XYZ file of C-alpha atoms in Angstrom:
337
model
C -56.679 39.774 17.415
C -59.216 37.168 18.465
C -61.548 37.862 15.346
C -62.306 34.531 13.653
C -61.569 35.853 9.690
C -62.902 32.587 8.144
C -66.289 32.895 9.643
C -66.609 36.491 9.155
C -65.609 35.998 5.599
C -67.895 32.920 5.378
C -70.916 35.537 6.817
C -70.103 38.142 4.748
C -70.626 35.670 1.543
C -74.080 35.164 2.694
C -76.451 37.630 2.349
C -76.721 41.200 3.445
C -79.788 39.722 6.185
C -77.263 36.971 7.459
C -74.503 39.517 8.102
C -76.933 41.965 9.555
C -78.190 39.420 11.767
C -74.247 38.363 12.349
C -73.749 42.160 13.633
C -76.854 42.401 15.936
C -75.355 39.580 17.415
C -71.711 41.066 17.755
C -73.045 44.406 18.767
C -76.891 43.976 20.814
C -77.883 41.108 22.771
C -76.077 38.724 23.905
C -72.650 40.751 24.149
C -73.652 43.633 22.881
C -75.182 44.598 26.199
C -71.422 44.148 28.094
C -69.295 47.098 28.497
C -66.671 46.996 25.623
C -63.797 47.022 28.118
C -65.294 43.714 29.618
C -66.255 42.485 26.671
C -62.582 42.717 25.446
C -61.167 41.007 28.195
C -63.283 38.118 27.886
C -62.179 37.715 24.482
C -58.696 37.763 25.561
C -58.965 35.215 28.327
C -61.106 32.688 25.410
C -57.850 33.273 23.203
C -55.834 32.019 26.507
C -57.953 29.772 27.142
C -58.523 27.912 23.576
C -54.516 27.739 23.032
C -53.957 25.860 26.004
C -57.513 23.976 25.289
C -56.417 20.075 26.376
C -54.638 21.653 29.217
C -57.878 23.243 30.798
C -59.927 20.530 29.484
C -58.298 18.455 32.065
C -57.059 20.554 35.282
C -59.940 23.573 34.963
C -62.768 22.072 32.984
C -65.198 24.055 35.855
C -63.141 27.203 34.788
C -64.742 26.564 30.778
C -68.063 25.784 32.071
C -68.361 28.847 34.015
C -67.308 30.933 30.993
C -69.514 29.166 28.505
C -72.551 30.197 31.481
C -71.374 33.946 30.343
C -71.595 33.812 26.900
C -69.089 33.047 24.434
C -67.890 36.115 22.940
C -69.033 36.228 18.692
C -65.510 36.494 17.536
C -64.660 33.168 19.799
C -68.040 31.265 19.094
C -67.049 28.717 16.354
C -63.669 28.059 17.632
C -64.925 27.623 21.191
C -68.340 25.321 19.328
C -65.793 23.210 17.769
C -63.358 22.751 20.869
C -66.371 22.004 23.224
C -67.311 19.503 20.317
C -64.452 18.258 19.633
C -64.630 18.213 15.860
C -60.911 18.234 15.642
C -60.445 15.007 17.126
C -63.592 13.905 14.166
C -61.344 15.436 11.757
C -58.200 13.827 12.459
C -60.138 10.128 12.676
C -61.415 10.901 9.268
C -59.455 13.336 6.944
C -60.817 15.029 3.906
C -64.320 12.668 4.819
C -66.832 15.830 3.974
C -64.944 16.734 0.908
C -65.597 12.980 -0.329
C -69.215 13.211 0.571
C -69.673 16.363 -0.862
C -68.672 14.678 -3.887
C -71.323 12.087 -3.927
C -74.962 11.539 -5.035
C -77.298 11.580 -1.672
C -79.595 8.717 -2.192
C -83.116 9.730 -3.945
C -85.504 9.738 -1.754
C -83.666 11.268 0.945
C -82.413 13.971 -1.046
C -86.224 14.433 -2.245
C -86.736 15.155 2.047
C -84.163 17.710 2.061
C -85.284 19.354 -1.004
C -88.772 19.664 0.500
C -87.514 20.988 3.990
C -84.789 23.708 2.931
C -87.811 26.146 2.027
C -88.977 25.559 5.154
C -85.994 26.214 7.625
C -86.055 30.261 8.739
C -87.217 31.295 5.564
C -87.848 34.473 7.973
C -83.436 34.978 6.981
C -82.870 36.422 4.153
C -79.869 33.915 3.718
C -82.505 30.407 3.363
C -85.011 32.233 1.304
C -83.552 31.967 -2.433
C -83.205 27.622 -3.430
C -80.113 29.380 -5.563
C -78.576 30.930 -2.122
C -75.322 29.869 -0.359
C -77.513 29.241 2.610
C -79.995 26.799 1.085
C -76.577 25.532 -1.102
C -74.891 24.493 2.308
C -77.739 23.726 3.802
C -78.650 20.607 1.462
C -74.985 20.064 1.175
C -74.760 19.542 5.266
C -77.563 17.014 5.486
C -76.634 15.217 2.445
C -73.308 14.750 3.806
C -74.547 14.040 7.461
C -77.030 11.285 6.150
C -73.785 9.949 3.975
C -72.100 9.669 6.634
C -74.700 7.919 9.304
C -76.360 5.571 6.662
C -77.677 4.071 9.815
C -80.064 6.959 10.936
C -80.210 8.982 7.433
C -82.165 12.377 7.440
C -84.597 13.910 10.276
C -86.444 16.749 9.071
C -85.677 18.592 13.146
C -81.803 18.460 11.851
C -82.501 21.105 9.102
C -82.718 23.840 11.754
C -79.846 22.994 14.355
C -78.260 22.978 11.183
C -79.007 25.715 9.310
C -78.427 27.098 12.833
C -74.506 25.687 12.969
C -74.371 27.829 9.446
C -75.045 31.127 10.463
C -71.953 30.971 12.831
C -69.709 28.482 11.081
C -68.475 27.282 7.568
C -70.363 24.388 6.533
C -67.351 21.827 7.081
C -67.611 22.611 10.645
C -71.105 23.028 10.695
C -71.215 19.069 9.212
C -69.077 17.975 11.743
C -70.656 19.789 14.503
C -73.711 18.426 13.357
C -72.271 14.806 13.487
C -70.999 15.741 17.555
C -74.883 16.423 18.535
C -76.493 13.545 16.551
C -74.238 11.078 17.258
C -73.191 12.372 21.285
C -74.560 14.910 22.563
C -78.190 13.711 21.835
C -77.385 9.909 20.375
C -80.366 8.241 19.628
C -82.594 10.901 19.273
C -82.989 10.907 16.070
C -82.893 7.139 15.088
C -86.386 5.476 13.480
C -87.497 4.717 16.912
C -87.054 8.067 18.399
C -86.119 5.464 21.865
C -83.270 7.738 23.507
C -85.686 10.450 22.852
C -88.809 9.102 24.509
C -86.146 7.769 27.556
C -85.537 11.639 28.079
C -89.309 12.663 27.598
C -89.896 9.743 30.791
C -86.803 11.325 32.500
C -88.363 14.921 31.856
C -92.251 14.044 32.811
C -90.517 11.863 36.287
C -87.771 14.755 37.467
C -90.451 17.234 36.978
C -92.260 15.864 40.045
C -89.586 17.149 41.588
C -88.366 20.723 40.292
C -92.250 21.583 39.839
C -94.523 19.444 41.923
C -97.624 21.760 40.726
C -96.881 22.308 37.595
C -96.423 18.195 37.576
C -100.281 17.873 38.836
C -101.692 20.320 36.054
C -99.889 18.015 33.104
C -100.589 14.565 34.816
C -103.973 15.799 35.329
C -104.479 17.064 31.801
C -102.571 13.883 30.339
C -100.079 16.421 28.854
C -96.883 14.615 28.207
C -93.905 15.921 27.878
C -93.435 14.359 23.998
C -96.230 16.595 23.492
C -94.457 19.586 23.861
C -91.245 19.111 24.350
C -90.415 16.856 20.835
C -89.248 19.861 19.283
C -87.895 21.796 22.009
C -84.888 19.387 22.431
C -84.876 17.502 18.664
C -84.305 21.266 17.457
C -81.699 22.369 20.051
C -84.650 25.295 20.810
C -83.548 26.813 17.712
C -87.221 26.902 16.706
C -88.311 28.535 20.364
C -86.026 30.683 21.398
C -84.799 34.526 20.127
C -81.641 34.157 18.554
C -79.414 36.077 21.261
C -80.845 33.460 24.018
C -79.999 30.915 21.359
C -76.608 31.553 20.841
C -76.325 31.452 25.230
C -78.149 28.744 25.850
C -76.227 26.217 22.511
C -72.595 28.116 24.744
C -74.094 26.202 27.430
C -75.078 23.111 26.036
C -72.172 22.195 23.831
C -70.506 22.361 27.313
C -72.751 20.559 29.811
C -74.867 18.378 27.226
C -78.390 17.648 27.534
C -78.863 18.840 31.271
C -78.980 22.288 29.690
C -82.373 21.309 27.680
C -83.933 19.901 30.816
C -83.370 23.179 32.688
C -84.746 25.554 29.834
C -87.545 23.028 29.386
C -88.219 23.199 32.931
C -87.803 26.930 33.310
C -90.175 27.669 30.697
C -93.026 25.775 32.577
C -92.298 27.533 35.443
C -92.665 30.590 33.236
C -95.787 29.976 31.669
C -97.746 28.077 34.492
C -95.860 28.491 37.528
C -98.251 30.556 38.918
C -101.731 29.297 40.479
C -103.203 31.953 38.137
C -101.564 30.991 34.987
C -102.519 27.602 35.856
C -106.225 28.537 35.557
C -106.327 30.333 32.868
C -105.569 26.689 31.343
C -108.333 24.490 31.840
C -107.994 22.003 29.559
C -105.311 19.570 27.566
C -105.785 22.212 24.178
C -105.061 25.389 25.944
C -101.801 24.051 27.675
C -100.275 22.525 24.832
C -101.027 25.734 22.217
C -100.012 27.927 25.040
C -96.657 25.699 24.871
C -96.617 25.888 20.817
C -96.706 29.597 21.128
C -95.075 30.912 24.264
C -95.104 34.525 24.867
C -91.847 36.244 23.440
C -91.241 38.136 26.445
C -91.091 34.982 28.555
C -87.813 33.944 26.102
C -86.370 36.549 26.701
C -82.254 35.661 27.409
C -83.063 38.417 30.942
C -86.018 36.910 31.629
C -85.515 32.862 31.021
C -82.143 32.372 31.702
C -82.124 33.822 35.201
C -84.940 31.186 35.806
C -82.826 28.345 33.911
C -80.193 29.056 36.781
C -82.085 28.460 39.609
C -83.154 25.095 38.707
C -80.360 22.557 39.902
C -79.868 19.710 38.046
C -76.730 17.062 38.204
C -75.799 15.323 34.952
C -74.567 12.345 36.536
C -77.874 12.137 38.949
C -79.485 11.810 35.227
C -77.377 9.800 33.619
C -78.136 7.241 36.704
C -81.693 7.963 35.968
C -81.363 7.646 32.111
C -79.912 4.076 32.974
C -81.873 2.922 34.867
C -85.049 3.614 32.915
C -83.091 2.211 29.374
C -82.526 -1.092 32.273
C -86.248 -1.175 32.598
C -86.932 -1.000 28.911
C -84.120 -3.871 28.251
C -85.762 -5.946 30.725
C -89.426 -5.655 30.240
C -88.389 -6.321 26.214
C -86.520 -9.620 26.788
């Protein structure tokens, strides 16, 4: 009971890397570490939980946040993904819509992007390293389909890894429409021509930093370090190309539940990680050493026991930035007209 057959069958398909990577996950870090009696019992409350979903949606929605803060049990994850999503609502608006774009041509030149990028997402797995692979296969598929779909914004070479991210825990119909939910609300706008809601955040980031981290504030500003220097990827990849996969998998439980806040925080908490510290500070002197420092952080500062802890303590509200947010787009508007 609980055990979500169509994405274990779906893993097992893939290659033998992909399903080893599938069990680490099930039986290390990030539940693999619980007691198999607690572990258990979460799983049992997520089964509650998920069958009465639009009931605790809207009476006990603090309730799902505070479990998603815990971890999603493995066997829940893309069940719990797609509620948090809400893919199913996607679904119903427009039935049998990824079996008609999987059906057509992508357009030329986009497909040519793909092509070039699938080689290039986590060829480190086993399951994106063959071009004749399921996990290449679905990968293309996904971003053909997404850029179908969204004529308006196309392809963005940072969706290949949230996506081929999705696919590692989910079939690729949900992974599509999961894919759709961040593009087009969790992060809308970000990846447009413009890259505007993006650079808006970046703003937000660089101004509420002042705050959370006056010092570490002064060593950017001083250094002309902005945060689209660094943090581009960060949130345009979901962290997927920063983080070890078991922190991964905690901090995506968190975000598909809180949004965007949930990037600020782990941006912010792996500053205070890397130069939080008068001494880290000096060891960089210059523009070049912060930002490679930032393009190669030290693995044991990403660790889930080590980063998350320090995620927590930084307090962020969503609706305190979503004042912020709209009051800088305001500014924009204005100083445009």
């Amino acid at each position: 009971a609980g055990i979500d057959w169509a994405n274990t069958l779906y893993i097992l398909r893939c290659s033998q890397l992909s399903f080893l990577l599938f069990l680490f996950d099930l039986l290390s870090k990030p539940n693999g570490h619980i007691p198999s009696d607690i572990l258990r019992r979460r799983e049992r409350k997520w089964l509650k939980m998920v069958d009465k979903w639009e009931k605790m949606k809207k009476t006990k929605p603090e309730k799902i946040k505070e479990r998603c803060r815990k971890g999603i049990p493995q066997s829940m994850r893309s069940r719990a993904w797609s509620l948090l999503a809400g893919i199913g609502e996607m679904k119903q608006k427009w039935p049998n819509r990824f079996q008609e774009l999987d059906e057509q041509t992508g357009h030329a030149k986009i497909m040519d992007e793909i092509q070039r990028d699938l080689h290039r997402t986590f060829p480190e797995y086993e399951m994106f390293q063959s071009p004749l692979g399921y996990g290449q296969e679905d990968l293309r598929r996904i971003l053909k389909c997404y850029a179908l779909h969204t004529p308006d914004t196309g392809y963005c070479q940072a969706m290949a890894p949230v996506a081929a991210t999705l696919l590692m825990i989910m079939p690729a119909e949900d992974a599509f429409w999961m894919l759709v939910s961040i593009c087009d609300h969790y992060l809308d706008g970000y990846y447009d021509k413009g890259l505007n809601a993006l650079k808006v955040d970046a703003d937000l980031f660089h101004e509420t930093l002042k705050d959370v981290s006056p010092a570490i504030y002064k060593h950017l500003e001083g250094q002309h370090v902005h945060p689209l220097m660094y943090m581009t990827e960060w949130f345009m990849c979901l962290y997927s190309r920063t983080l070890q996969w078991s922190c991964l998998l905690l901090i995506l439980d968190m975000f598909f539940s809180e949004g965007v806040k949930v990037l600020f925080r782990v941006g912010f908490a792996i500053l205070q990680l890397t130069m939080g510290k008068p001494a880290q500070r000096t060891q960089l002197p210059d523009l070049m050493d912060t930002t490679q420092m930032l393009r190669k952080i030290p693995e044991e500062l990403l660790d889930e026991t080590v980063l998350i802890p320090q995620m927590m303590e930084i307090k962020l509200r969503r609706k305190e930035l979503e004042r912020k947010k709209n009051a800088e787009l305001q500014r924009r508007l204005s100083t445009t007209v």
